XYZ file of C-alpha atoms in Angstrom:
411
model
C 122.590 203.106 124.879
C 122.410 202.371 128.614
C 120.844 204.774 131.091
C 120.015 204.386 134.746
C 116.297 203.898 134.078
C 113.698 201.840 135.882
C 111.609 199.294 133.948
C 108.780 201.697 133.061
C 111.228 204.392 131.935
C 113.133 201.852 129.842
C 109.926 200.807 128.074
C 109.178 204.431 127.179
C 112.747 205.002 126.014
C 112.669 201.955 123.746
C 109.367 203.138 122.267
C 110.947 206.478 121.420
C 113.973 204.824 119.799
C 111.567 202.674 117.747
C 110.028 205.830 116.265
C 106.696 205.686 118.062
C 104.631 208.588 119.330
C 105.196 208.222 123.068
C 102.860 209.662 125.679
C 104.784 209.787 128.948
C 102.671 210.092 132.111
C 102.939 209.558 135.832
C 102.904 211.162 139.261
C 105.228 214.001 140.241
C 108.784 212.777 140.755
C 108.363 209.574 138.731
C 111.163 210.506 136.316
C 109.343 212.047 133.335
C 111.799 214.936 133.023
C 114.784 212.581 133.237
C 113.570 210.531 130.274
C 112.594 213.654 128.329
C 116.042 215.178 128.888
C 117.709 212.002 127.617
C 115.458 211.938 124.560
C 116.313 215.550 123.701
C 120.029 214.831 124.142
C 119.652 211.846 121.795
C 117.947 214.057 119.191
C 120.802 216.562 119.437
C 123.311 213.812 118.694
C 121.304 212.313 115.832
C 120.161 215.495 114.092
C 122.917 217.899 115.154
C 122.797 220.840 117.540
C 122.443 223.275 114.630
C 119.134 221.614 113.700
C 117.536 222.146 117.123
C 115.179 225.110 117.533
C 115.392 224.858 121.345
C 112.556 225.323 123.794
C 109.682 227.663 123.032
C 105.968 227.862 123.574
C 103.562 226.355 121.085
C 102.339 229.844 120.150
C 105.880 231.064 119.533
C 106.690 227.984 117.435
C 103.740 228.748 115.138
C 104.165 232.539 115.577
C 100.475 233.050 116.330
C 98.762 234.733 119.240
C 96.440 233.123 121.758
C 93.308 234.317 119.948
C 90.626 231.682 119.309
C 91.269 231.135 115.584
C 90.079 228.152 113.500
C 92.881 225.742 112.628
C 92.465 226.582 108.934
C 93.120 230.250 109.699
C 96.204 229.367 111.745
C 97.490 227.313 108.799
C 96.981 230.299 106.492
C 98.989 232.529 108.839
C 101.801 229.979 109.049
C 101.875 229.517 105.261
C 102.069 233.283 104.775
C 105.113 233.472 107.040
C 107.991 232.050 105.006
C 110.320 231.679 107.991
C 107.816 229.834 110.188
C 106.615 227.734 107.271
C 110.187 226.587 106.597
C 110.727 225.728 110.281
C 107.513 223.698 110.509
C 108.084 221.937 107.178
C 111.499 220.587 108.169
C 110.394 219.535 111.669
C 111.016 215.839 112.314
C 110.641 215.481 116.082
C 108.524 217.493 118.519
C 109.007 217.255 122.284
C 106.087 218.522 124.373
C 106.661 218.979 128.090
C 103.734 219.288 130.536
C 101.149 218.399 127.889
C 98.150 218.740 130.269
C 98.929 222.471 130.555
C 98.043 222.886 126.868
C 94.412 223.254 125.836
C 93.053 220.421 123.683
C 92.249 222.690 120.753
C 95.865 223.850 120.480
C 97.159 220.290 120.259
C 94.659 219.766 117.444
C 95.890 222.951 115.755
C 99.536 221.881 116.084
C 98.856 218.422 114.649
C 96.846 219.886 111.762
C 99.475 222.464 110.785
C 102.421 220.061 111.032
C 100.590 217.346 109.101
C 99.579 219.775 106.350
C 103.093 221.156 105.874
C 105.460 218.283 106.671
C 106.101 215.551 104.074
C 104.314 212.316 104.912
C 107.523 210.468 105.691
C 108.532 213.150 108.197
C 105.369 213.790 110.187
C 106.222 215.171 113.640
C 106.373 212.479 116.291
C 105.348 214.114 119.572
C 107.051 212.959 122.752
C 104.769 214.260 125.454
C 105.101 214.314 129.200
C 102.952 215.375 132.095
C 100.435 214.443 134.744
C 96.749 215.269 134.119
C 96.169 215.189 137.890
C 98.434 218.209 138.346
C 97.774 221.709 136.990
C 95.734 222.186 133.829
C 95.789 224.983 131.229
C 95.840 228.594 132.403
C 92.653 230.275 131.209
C 92.071 233.985 130.715
C 88.803 235.854 130.446
C 88.930 235.496 126.660
C 89.812 231.806 126.363
C 87.236 229.070 126.476
C 87.506 226.045 128.762
C 88.257 223.076 126.503
C 87.977 219.415 127.343
C 91.217 217.925 128.742
C 93.825 217.267 126.083
C 93.734 213.494 126.681
C 90.060 213.427 125.610
C 90.598 214.877 122.127
C 90.771 212.851 118.911
C 94.357 213.866 118.133
C 95.533 212.420 121.431
C 93.851 209.096 120.667
C 95.157 209.007 117.095
C 98.703 209.817 118.217
C 99.107 207.531 121.206
C 96.365 204.892 121.098
C 97.072 203.724 117.556
C 99.658 201.320 116.145
C 102.054 204.272 115.721
C 101.975 205.264 119.377
C 102.087 204.125 122.968
C 101.179 205.411 126.416
C 103.911 204.909 128.991
C 102.888 205.241 132.634
C 105.968 205.660 134.811
C 105.627 203.792 138.085
C 108.738 204.877 139.990
C 109.070 207.532 142.675
C 112.486 209.144 142.353
C 111.895 212.478 144.093
C 110.496 211.046 147.357
C 111.932 207.538 146.972
C 113.172 207.265 150.577
C 109.928 208.352 152.271
C 107.353 205.582 151.816
C 104.554 207.173 153.865
C 104.987 210.548 152.160
C 104.797 208.914 148.717
C 101.560 207.145 149.686
C 100.104 210.334 151.190
C 100.910 212.358 148.069
C 99.249 209.709 145.931
C 96.081 209.983 148.027
C 96.138 213.778 147.682
C 96.681 213.372 143.947
C 93.591 211.160 143.612
C 91.424 213.160 146.023
C 91.352 210.283 148.520
C 93.055 212.141 151.373
C 92.262 210.891 154.886
C 91.796 212.781 158.139
C 95.119 211.335 159.289
C 96.835 212.670 156.146
C 95.518 216.180 156.806
C 96.482 215.977 160.471
C 100.042 214.816 159.726
C 100.588 217.375 156.955
C 99.332 220.302 159.046
C 101.306 219.047 162.053
C 104.527 219.730 160.144
C 104.139 223.399 161.110
C 103.371 222.797 164.803
C 105.780 224.744 166.986
C 107.496 226.300 163.974
C 108.674 229.850 164.626
C 108.202 232.668 162.125
C 111.943 232.658 161.482
C 111.982 228.910 160.797
C 109.008 229.278 158.446
C 110.598 232.121 156.500
C 113.803 230.156 155.948
C 111.923 227.645 153.788
C 111.164 228.168 150.096
C 107.654 229.611 149.904
C 105.027 228.684 147.323
C 102.486 231.422 146.623
C 99.443 231.737 144.403
C 100.290 235.053 142.712
C 103.502 236.631 141.451
C 102.813 239.870 143.315
C 102.857 238.066 146.673
C 106.015 236.152 145.836
C 107.789 239.309 144.655
C 106.886 241.173 147.857
C 108.261 238.332 149.999
C 111.475 238.172 147.949
C 112.019 241.921 148.231
C 111.585 241.796 152.002
C 113.989 238.846 152.369
C 116.640 240.607 150.284
C 116.413 243.733 152.437
C 117.147 241.654 155.554
C 120.426 240.274 154.227
C 123.613 241.946 155.397
C 125.996 243.403 152.871
C 125.813 245.636 149.853
C 123.085 245.219 147.274
C 124.219 244.719 143.691
C 121.772 245.817 141.018
C 122.343 244.243 137.630
C 120.604 246.429 135.079
C 119.815 245.162 131.626
C 121.313 246.643 128.477
C 118.950 246.874 125.530
C 120.122 246.815 121.947
C 117.794 247.659 119.063
C 118.749 246.245 115.664
C 120.422 248.992 113.560
C 117.960 248.638 110.695
C 114.889 248.953 112.885
C 113.835 252.554 112.285
C 110.041 252.494 112.042
C 108.562 253.899 115.294
C 105.874 251.211 115.544
C 108.402 248.407 115.068
C 110.743 249.927 117.636
C 107.866 250.272 120.112
C 106.936 246.626 119.519
C 110.524 245.544 120.165
C 110.610 247.564 123.387
C 107.425 245.885 124.625
C 108.773 242.426 123.824
C 111.997 243.081 125.714
C 109.980 243.701 128.882
C 108.662 240.141 128.562
C 111.882 238.201 127.916
C 113.708 239.392 131.054
C 113.193 241.931 133.864
C 114.911 245.317 133.430
C 117.013 244.756 136.548
C 117.661 242.263 139.322
C 118.943 243.156 142.785
C 121.135 240.540 144.481
C 123.253 240.038 147.587
C 125.449 237.181 148.781
C 123.108 234.721 150.458
C 120.173 235.416 148.137
C 118.196 232.412 146.934
C 117.815 232.515 143.158
C 116.306 230.631 140.230
C 117.844 230.468 136.758
C 115.777 231.780 133.844
C 118.090 230.257 131.239
C 120.281 227.169 131.020
C 123.447 227.911 132.991
C 126.598 225.798 132.697
C 124.621 222.792 131.500
C 122.015 223.047 134.232
C 118.341 223.239 133.258
C 116.238 226.369 133.428
C 114.533 226.917 136.820
C 117.415 225.505 138.847
C 117.446 226.857 142.403
C 120.685 228.021 143.986
C 122.282 230.550 146.327
C 124.373 233.612 145.523
C 127.871 233.340 146.998
C 129.598 236.358 145.468
C 128.584 239.324 143.331
C 131.180 240.588 140.872
C 131.154 243.410 138.391
C 129.563 241.574 135.473
C 128.858 238.155 136.936
C 127.538 236.310 139.974
C 129.000 233.204 141.607
C 126.184 230.856 142.641
C 126.085 227.480 144.315
C 123.843 224.901 142.643
C 123.623 221.537 144.438
C 127.051 222.008 146.013
C 128.697 223.175 142.772
C 130.001 226.735 142.306
C 129.089 228.273 138.949
C 129.891 231.734 137.616
C 126.736 233.149 136.034
C 127.304 235.849 133.428
C 124.944 238.237 131.698
C 123.011 236.446 128.938
C 121.504 237.671 125.686
C 117.712 237.422 125.342
C 116.761 238.001 121.698
C 113.480 239.368 120.374
C 112.674 237.696 117.041
C 109.845 238.702 114.709
C 107.594 236.373 112.703
C 110.135 236.193 109.870
C 112.999 235.183 112.128
C 114.599 238.622 112.057
C 116.268 239.817 115.225
C 114.609 243.042 116.305
C 116.368 243.600 119.587
C 118.424 241.978 122.311
C 118.172 242.421 126.052
C 121.422 241.633 127.859
C 120.385 240.669 131.387
C 121.371 238.520 134.339
C 119.529 235.158 133.910
C 118.542 234.996 137.589
C 115.504 235.928 139.647
C 115.006 235.929 143.410
C 113.436 232.674 144.576
C 112.790 232.626 148.314
C 109.199 232.508 147.102
C 107.686 231.465 143.787
C 104.313 230.547 142.347
C 103.299 226.908 142.043
C 103.169 227.320 138.270
C 106.776 228.592 138.292
C 107.799 225.643 140.502
C 106.236 223.058 138.172
C 108.825 220.348 137.588
C 111.162 221.640 140.310
C 112.580 219.512 143.128
C 112.999 221.335 146.449
C 114.671 220.195 149.657
C 112.610 222.487 151.894
C 109.215 224.060 151.358
C 106.571 226.048 153.248
C 102.971 226.445 152.042
C 100.214 228.328 153.869
C 96.951 227.197 152.280
C 94.974 229.543 154.495
C 96.391 232.676 152.852
C 94.611 232.505 149.510
C 91.809 230.853 147.609
C 93.657 227.732 146.497
C 90.708 226.014 144.835
C 92.223 224.923 141.558
C 92.256 221.356 140.308
C 95.577 219.682 141.026
C 97.097 222.725 142.732
C 97.540 221.234 146.214
C 99.203 218.089 144.891
C 101.418 220.073 142.507
C 102.616 222.191 145.412
C 103.192 219.469 148.007
C 104.942 217.142 145.569
C 107.745 219.643 144.897
C 109.363 218.650 148.222
C 111.653 215.634 148.568
C 110.661 214.615 152.100
C 108.003 215.168 154.713
C 110.741 216.461 157.047
C 111.499 219.249 154.589
C 107.862 220.354 154.403
C 105.961 222.938 156.472
C 102.193 223.024 155.835
C 99.499 225.042 157.554
C 95.831 225.712 156.917
C 95.248 222.729 154.596
C 91.625 221.565 154.594
C 89.829 218.858 152.663
C 87.947 221.407 150.542
C 91.247 222.778 149.203
C 91.913 219.468 147.435
C 90.145 219.489 144.084
C 90.702 216.704 141.558
C 89.828 216.620 137.866
C 87.565 213.566 137.564
C 88.277 213.318 133.840
C 91.981 213.028 134.696
C 91.203 210.320 137.254
C 89.242 208.405 134.619
C 92.215 208.739 132.247
C 94.405 206.767 134.666
C 91.670 204.284 135.615
C 90.773 203.136 132.123
């Protein structure tokens, strides 16, 4: 099967077709998502669409919380849940996107549970993608800070054995036409930024008016700041505001008050209760729309009664209300929230933008405490070109690099 792949992508693709565990790594924009998308499409053709469980978090796949449980206890919980046990047992292929965002212990838990439940001839073959020099796992006050995932035994057993391979993609497809920008981003990525790099990046905002700055997509550190900016931008647009309110549907058989309350809480997480839009609003998809991937950025062109016409990369698409189901641990549908699969996206967090490709971007590093390993590189590398980028307030101390991740690439 021929794809428009470069040599490093082709090597990874052939490893996948040969049945190997493939660890897919490389800088932002090197084409990891393109290869992953092709691999998933291949699995759909081989195994059938009805056999795909679609994208979900690791915790949702195993139907366990984020509590720090021993792997043996997680296995017990999975075994006790007949629906989840059946799903895990028949799993043949696992695709893991942005592997470095997952704590090492959870990869060990996943491998242990799948290996214990799946027949030996059908052990899950992870296809993982990511860049350890970008963002790492999100930690809360109750989660411990594990070693990076690429330092755990399961990683070595999966990808550094005869059954696996590490594929380092060497291309630069997002910023392919801007040689200096590619080199600068690579220096930021490795923590080797020069005074000239900082000067050139910060100079992109010289003479920029407030209006010019606000017309660019903004990357923020916290959701609350992004939401406030989006609300203000919407209020400045001319025309009537259309509010698309969700419609919630509780399963008829769900009568117990505690179960109904649980379903109500879950519906608040799968989609917002309403979204206000106007023609001209910049939006992001929260669900696959007309074959386009989740987190595709576009612009609202027309608001209709039950749908919205958006432009995505020059293509007009009618976006309709989508169903977001709430499923319990046994696979039973508890409720459904019918909501518009769009959110405002003049501004977004860097975590939300992970994997996105943006034509224009504005980042003010002086606004917040941006000291987080890989955060500066993850933000800057979303933009296609230096001309599309506005940067202000970037200092050397903002750029923090995970030295373990650097060693991973150097070895």
